[in-house]
Every structure is written in C-alpha cells, then in structure tokens.
Tab-separated table of C-alpha atoms and ligand atoms in Angstrom:
chain	number	residue	atom	x	y	z
A	1	MET	CA	61.619	133.112	220.727
A	2	ALA	CA	59.972	135.637	218.464
A	3	ILE	CA	57.792	135.510	215.390
A	4	ARG	CA	59.508	137.276	212.496
A	5	ASP	CA	57.877	139.015	209.538
A	6	ILE	CA	57.710	136.867	206.415
A	7	LEU	CA	58.647	138.672	203.185
A	8	ILE	CA	56.047	138.568	200.433
A	9	HIS	CA	56.985	138.086	196.758
A	10	PRO	CA	58.088	140.128	194.835
A	11	ASP	CA	61.073	141.148	196.962
A	12	PRO	CA	64.714	141.259	195.807
A	13	ARG	CA	65.794	139.336	198.936
A	14	LEU	CA	63.713	136.367	197.757
A	15	LYS	CA	65.669	136.329	194.479
A	16	ALA	CA	69.119	136.634	196.051
A	17	MET	CA	71.826	133.991	196.375
A	18	THR	CA	72.605	133.261	200.034
A	19	ASP	CA	75.889	132.902	201.901
A	20	PRO	CA	77.021	129.767	203.749
A	21	VAL	CA	76.721	129.803	207.537
A	22	SER	CA	80.131	129.776	209.217
A	23	ASP	CA	79.382	130.835	212.817
A	24	PHE	CA	77.555	128.162	214.809
A	25	ASP	CA	76.842	130.502	217.705
A	26	ALA	CA	73.965	131.530	219.967
A	27	GLY	CA	72.712	133.973	217.319
A	28	LEU	CA	72.255	131.101	214.872
A	29	LYS	CA	70.337	129.060	217.462
A	30	LYS	CA	68.103	132.086	218.144
A	31	LEU	CA	67.449	132.561	214.416
A	32	ALA	CA	66.563	128.861	214.004
A	33	ASP	CA	64.220	128.976	217.025
A	34	ASP	CA	62.541	132.123	215.694
A	35	MET	CA	62.148	130.577	212.244
A	36	LEU	CA	60.538	127.439	213.679
A	37	GLU	CA	58.142	129.519	215.753
A	38	THR	CA	57.324	131.685	212.721
A	39	MET	CA	56.753	128.583	210.557
A	40	TYR	CA	54.458	126.854	213.080
A	41	ALA	CA	52.503	130.077	213.686
A	42	ALA	CA	51.934	130.744	209.958
A	43	PRO	CA	51.153	127.746	209.798
A	44	GLY	CA	53.569	126.174	207.336
A	45	ILE	CA	55.735	123.075	206.877
A	46	GLY	CA	58.943	124.801	205.797
A	47	LEU	CA	60.665	128.183	205.988
A	48	ALA	CA	63.988	129.371	204.570
A	49	ALA	CA	66.096	132.190	206.038
A	50	PRO	CA	65.681	134.566	203.023
A	51	GLN	CA	61.926	134.543	203.731
A	52	VAL	CA	62.659	136.400	206.972
A	53	GLY	CA	65.210	138.630	205.241
A	54	ILE	CA	68.353	136.730	206.291
A	55	LEU	CA	70.522	135.839	203.293
A	56	LYS	CA	72.119	132.742	204.852
A	57	ARG	CA	71.928	129.048	203.947
A	58	LEU	CA	69.535	127.906	206.659
A	59	LEU	CA	66.076	126.343	206.559
A	60	VAL	CA	63.618	124.794	208.970
A	61	MET	CA	60.891	122.260	208.277
A	62	ASP	CA	58.425	119.875	209.852
A	63	CYS	CA	56.227	117.909	207.460
A	64	ILE	CA	54.343	115.976	210.163
A	65	LYS	CA	50.730	116.922	209.506
A	66	ASP	CA	49.009	114.187	211.526
A	67	ASP	CA	48.082	115.433	214.998
A	68	ASP	CA	48.597	111.905	216.359
A	69	GLN	CA	52.283	112.007	215.433
A	70	ALA	CA	54.955	113.816	217.420
A	71	PRO	CA	56.293	116.973	215.714
A	72	ARG	CA	59.688	116.717	214.062
A	73	PRO	CA	61.214	120.197	213.931
A	74	MET	CA	64.310	120.086	211.703
A	75	VAL	CA	67.004	122.737	211.242
A	76	LEU	CA	69.169	122.307	208.132
A	77	ILE	CA	72.258	124.502	207.816
A	78	ASN	CA	74.251	124.678	204.564
A	79	PRO	CA	72.089	121.928	203.020
A	80	SER	CA	72.715	120.399	199.616
A	81	VAL	CA	71.051	117.671	197.565
A	82	THR	CA	73.695	114.957	197.123
A	83	TRP	CA	71.516	112.478	195.219
A	84	SER	CA	68.186	112.566	193.348
A	85	GLY	CA	66.108	109.542	192.363
A	86	GLU	CA	64.963	109.145	188.744
A	87	GLU	CA	61.305	108.862	189.649
A	88	ARG	CA	59.427	112.163	189.753
A	89	SER	CA	56.246	113.174	191.518
A	90	THR	CA	53.925	116.141	191.401
A	91	TYR	CA	52.683	118.011	194.442
A	92	GLU	CA	50.479	121.067	194.673
A	93	GLU	CA	52.916	123.515	196.267
A	94	GLY	CA	52.378	126.739	198.128
A	95	CYS	CA	54.729	129.149	199.862
A	96	LEU	CA	54.451	131.417	202.898
A	97	SER	CA	55.956	134.209	200.755
A	98	ILE	CA	53.212	133.726	198.121
A	99	PRO	CA	50.100	133.431	200.300
A	100	ASP	CA	47.006	131.568	199.073
A	101	GLN	CA	48.515	130.625	195.701
A	102	TYR	CA	49.024	126.959	194.826
A	103	ALA	CA	50.267	125.139	191.748
A	104	ASP	CA	51.496	121.704	190.700
A	105	VAL	CA	55.285	121.321	190.603
A	106	GLU	CA	57.120	118.196	189.478
A	107	ARG	CA	60.325	117.236	191.301
A	108	PRO	CA	62.362	114.097	192.047
A	109	SER	CA	60.334	111.845	194.400
A	110	GLU	CA	63.339	110.966	196.507
A	111	VAL	CA	66.462	112.949	197.394
A	112	GLU	CA	69.423	112.573	199.693
A	113	VAL	CA	70.396	115.755	201.498
A	114	THR	CA	73.532	116.536	203.502
A	115	TRP	CA	73.581	119.441	205.944
A	116	GLN	CA	75.031	120.663	209.237
A	117	ASP	CA	73.059	120.794	212.464
A	118	LEU	CA	73.233	123.610	215.034
A	119	ASP	CA	76.419	122.087	216.496
A	120	GLY	CA	78.052	122.139	213.050
A	121	THR	CA	77.907	118.331	212.833
A	122	THR	CA	77.307	116.930	209.337
A	123	GLN	CA	74.047	115.020	208.907
A	124	SER	CA	72.651	113.136	205.941
A	125	GLU	CA	69.228	111.683	205.249
A	126	ARG	CA	67.144	110.359	202.390
A	127	PHE	CA	63.736	112.056	202.090
A	128	ASP	CA	60.648	110.945	200.178
A	129	GLY	CA	57.007	111.980	199.853
A	130	LEU	CA	56.084	115.411	201.183
A	131	TRP	CA	59.462	115.717	202.969
A	132	ALA	CA	61.317	115.389	199.638
A	133	THR	CA	59.185	118.073	197.995
A	134	CYS	CA	59.484	120.378	201.000
A	135	VAL	CA	63.272	120.118	201.368
A	136	GLN	CA	63.783	120.780	197.625
A	137	HIS	CA	61.403	123.770	197.736
A	138	GLU	CA	63.273	125.220	200.741
A	139	ILE	CA	66.751	124.630	199.262
A	140	ASP	CA	65.516	126.453	196.132
A	141	HIS	CA	64.811	129.472	198.361
A	142	LEU	CA	68.502	129.512	199.361
A	143	ASN	CA	69.334	129.888	195.658
A	144	GLY	CA	66.825	132.687	195.041
A	145	LYS	CA	64.334	130.358	193.371
A	146	LEU	CA	60.585	130.219	194.049
A	147	PHE	CA	58.121	127.453	193.125
A	148	ILE	CA	56.428	129.825	190.657
A	149	ASP	CA	59.680	129.861	188.666
A	150	TYR	CA	58.702	126.319	187.534
A	151	LEU	CA	55.380	127.545	186.109
A	152	LYS	CA	54.610	128.862	182.640
A	153	PRO	CA	55.395	132.628	182.343
A	154	LEU	CA	51.734	133.638	182.025
A	155	LYS	CA	50.736	131.813	185.205
A	156	ARG	CA	53.786	133.181	187.045
A	157	GLN	CA	52.974	136.761	185.970
A	158	MET	CA	49.363	136.338	187.056
A	159	ILE	CA	50.440	135.249	190.550
A	160	THR	CA	53.050	138.025	190.770
A	161	ARG	CA	50.415	140.647	189.885
A	162	LYS	CA	48.124	139.271	192.601
A	163	MET	CA	50.970	139.543	195.123
A	164	GLN	CA	51.764	143.128	194.045
A	165	LYS	CA	48.117	143.989	194.626
A	166	LEU	CA	48.175	142.261	198.034
A	167	LYS	CA	51.278	144.235	199.045
A	168	ARG	CA	49.688	147.534	197.957
A	169	GLU	CA	46.622	146.700	200.066
A	170	GLN	CA	48.803	145.763	203.062
A	171	ALA	CA	50.758	149.025	202.717
A	172	ARG	CA	47.542	151.027	202.831
A	173	ALA	CA	46.122	149.131	205.827
B	201	NI	NI1	58.450	128.723	200.003
C-alpha cells in the first residue's frame, strides 16, 4: 500500500466528471487500498478517487470515530443514491482537498446507495447520520462537486482564495 498525494482545491481534476469503473482487476484493488491508507493517514472519514487525481467513480469511507468500535473500511465503486429521505440535517463539513476549512451543509438525513464492491457484486445499504452526509459528500466528488459549491458565492470565494494562497506557499516550500 502507498499513501498518495491529495489534490488541493482549486484543481481542474476536482471539477471534472468521472468515468464508471469497468475493470475489476488487481489495479483497482491496489487503488482502493492506497486510498484507504491515504484517508486514514490524513486523517479523514472519506476520500474520492478524483482527490488523488484518478477520474473514476470510486470512493472509500469509514465514519467510525469511536476508538472502542472496530473500523469499517468501505469501498464503493460506481455508487449512486437510489433514494433520499425527506428529512434534512445540517453537518459542519470539511474536505481533505480543502484543508482546515469547515462550513455547515444541509443534505437529506437518510439515503439509500447502490454500488459495486471490489468483486463487481452489487451492494445496497441505507445510511443515516454522519455516514449519510459522508457518502453524499463523496459521491458529489465523483460529479466534480465540492461542499463549498453549496455555500454562498462570497464565502466560497473567500475559501478558494485561502486555498490559492496555501498552494502558493506549498509551491515555494
Ligand atoms: Ni471532500
């Protein structure tokens, strides 16, 4: 396994539409393993393939935050939301591609998601709480959408300017 570099906003690859995964091969397993390792090391609770520069419909997540609970690493390939509840909830979201910036985002509290696992087998599950927010945030990444796209333009521009400054500083370092 290897930790991959996480792209920082703004980057055209974070705004791109991704392609469905069709080859369920060893390369895909390696990518998923790398993404999980990268996510845990960050640390984060979710990571989508475009964030490591791969424009494919693949995400990983693990929203277990309690140290007493066993980790639950999940790999979702070609995921889609097949049902959304009417109730909505607000979470303060962040993103590994937008470090140290957080903002409230409102989304459906409960969603049903269908995806394929690493064997290509179709899976389906209903998520709520933090898991529901996380899976919707990560699926957005596969469609070139970031959580700041839900914010008012002024707030979004302020965060983008901070990230441009951060990237300039990183380039000089
Ligand atoms: Ni994100």
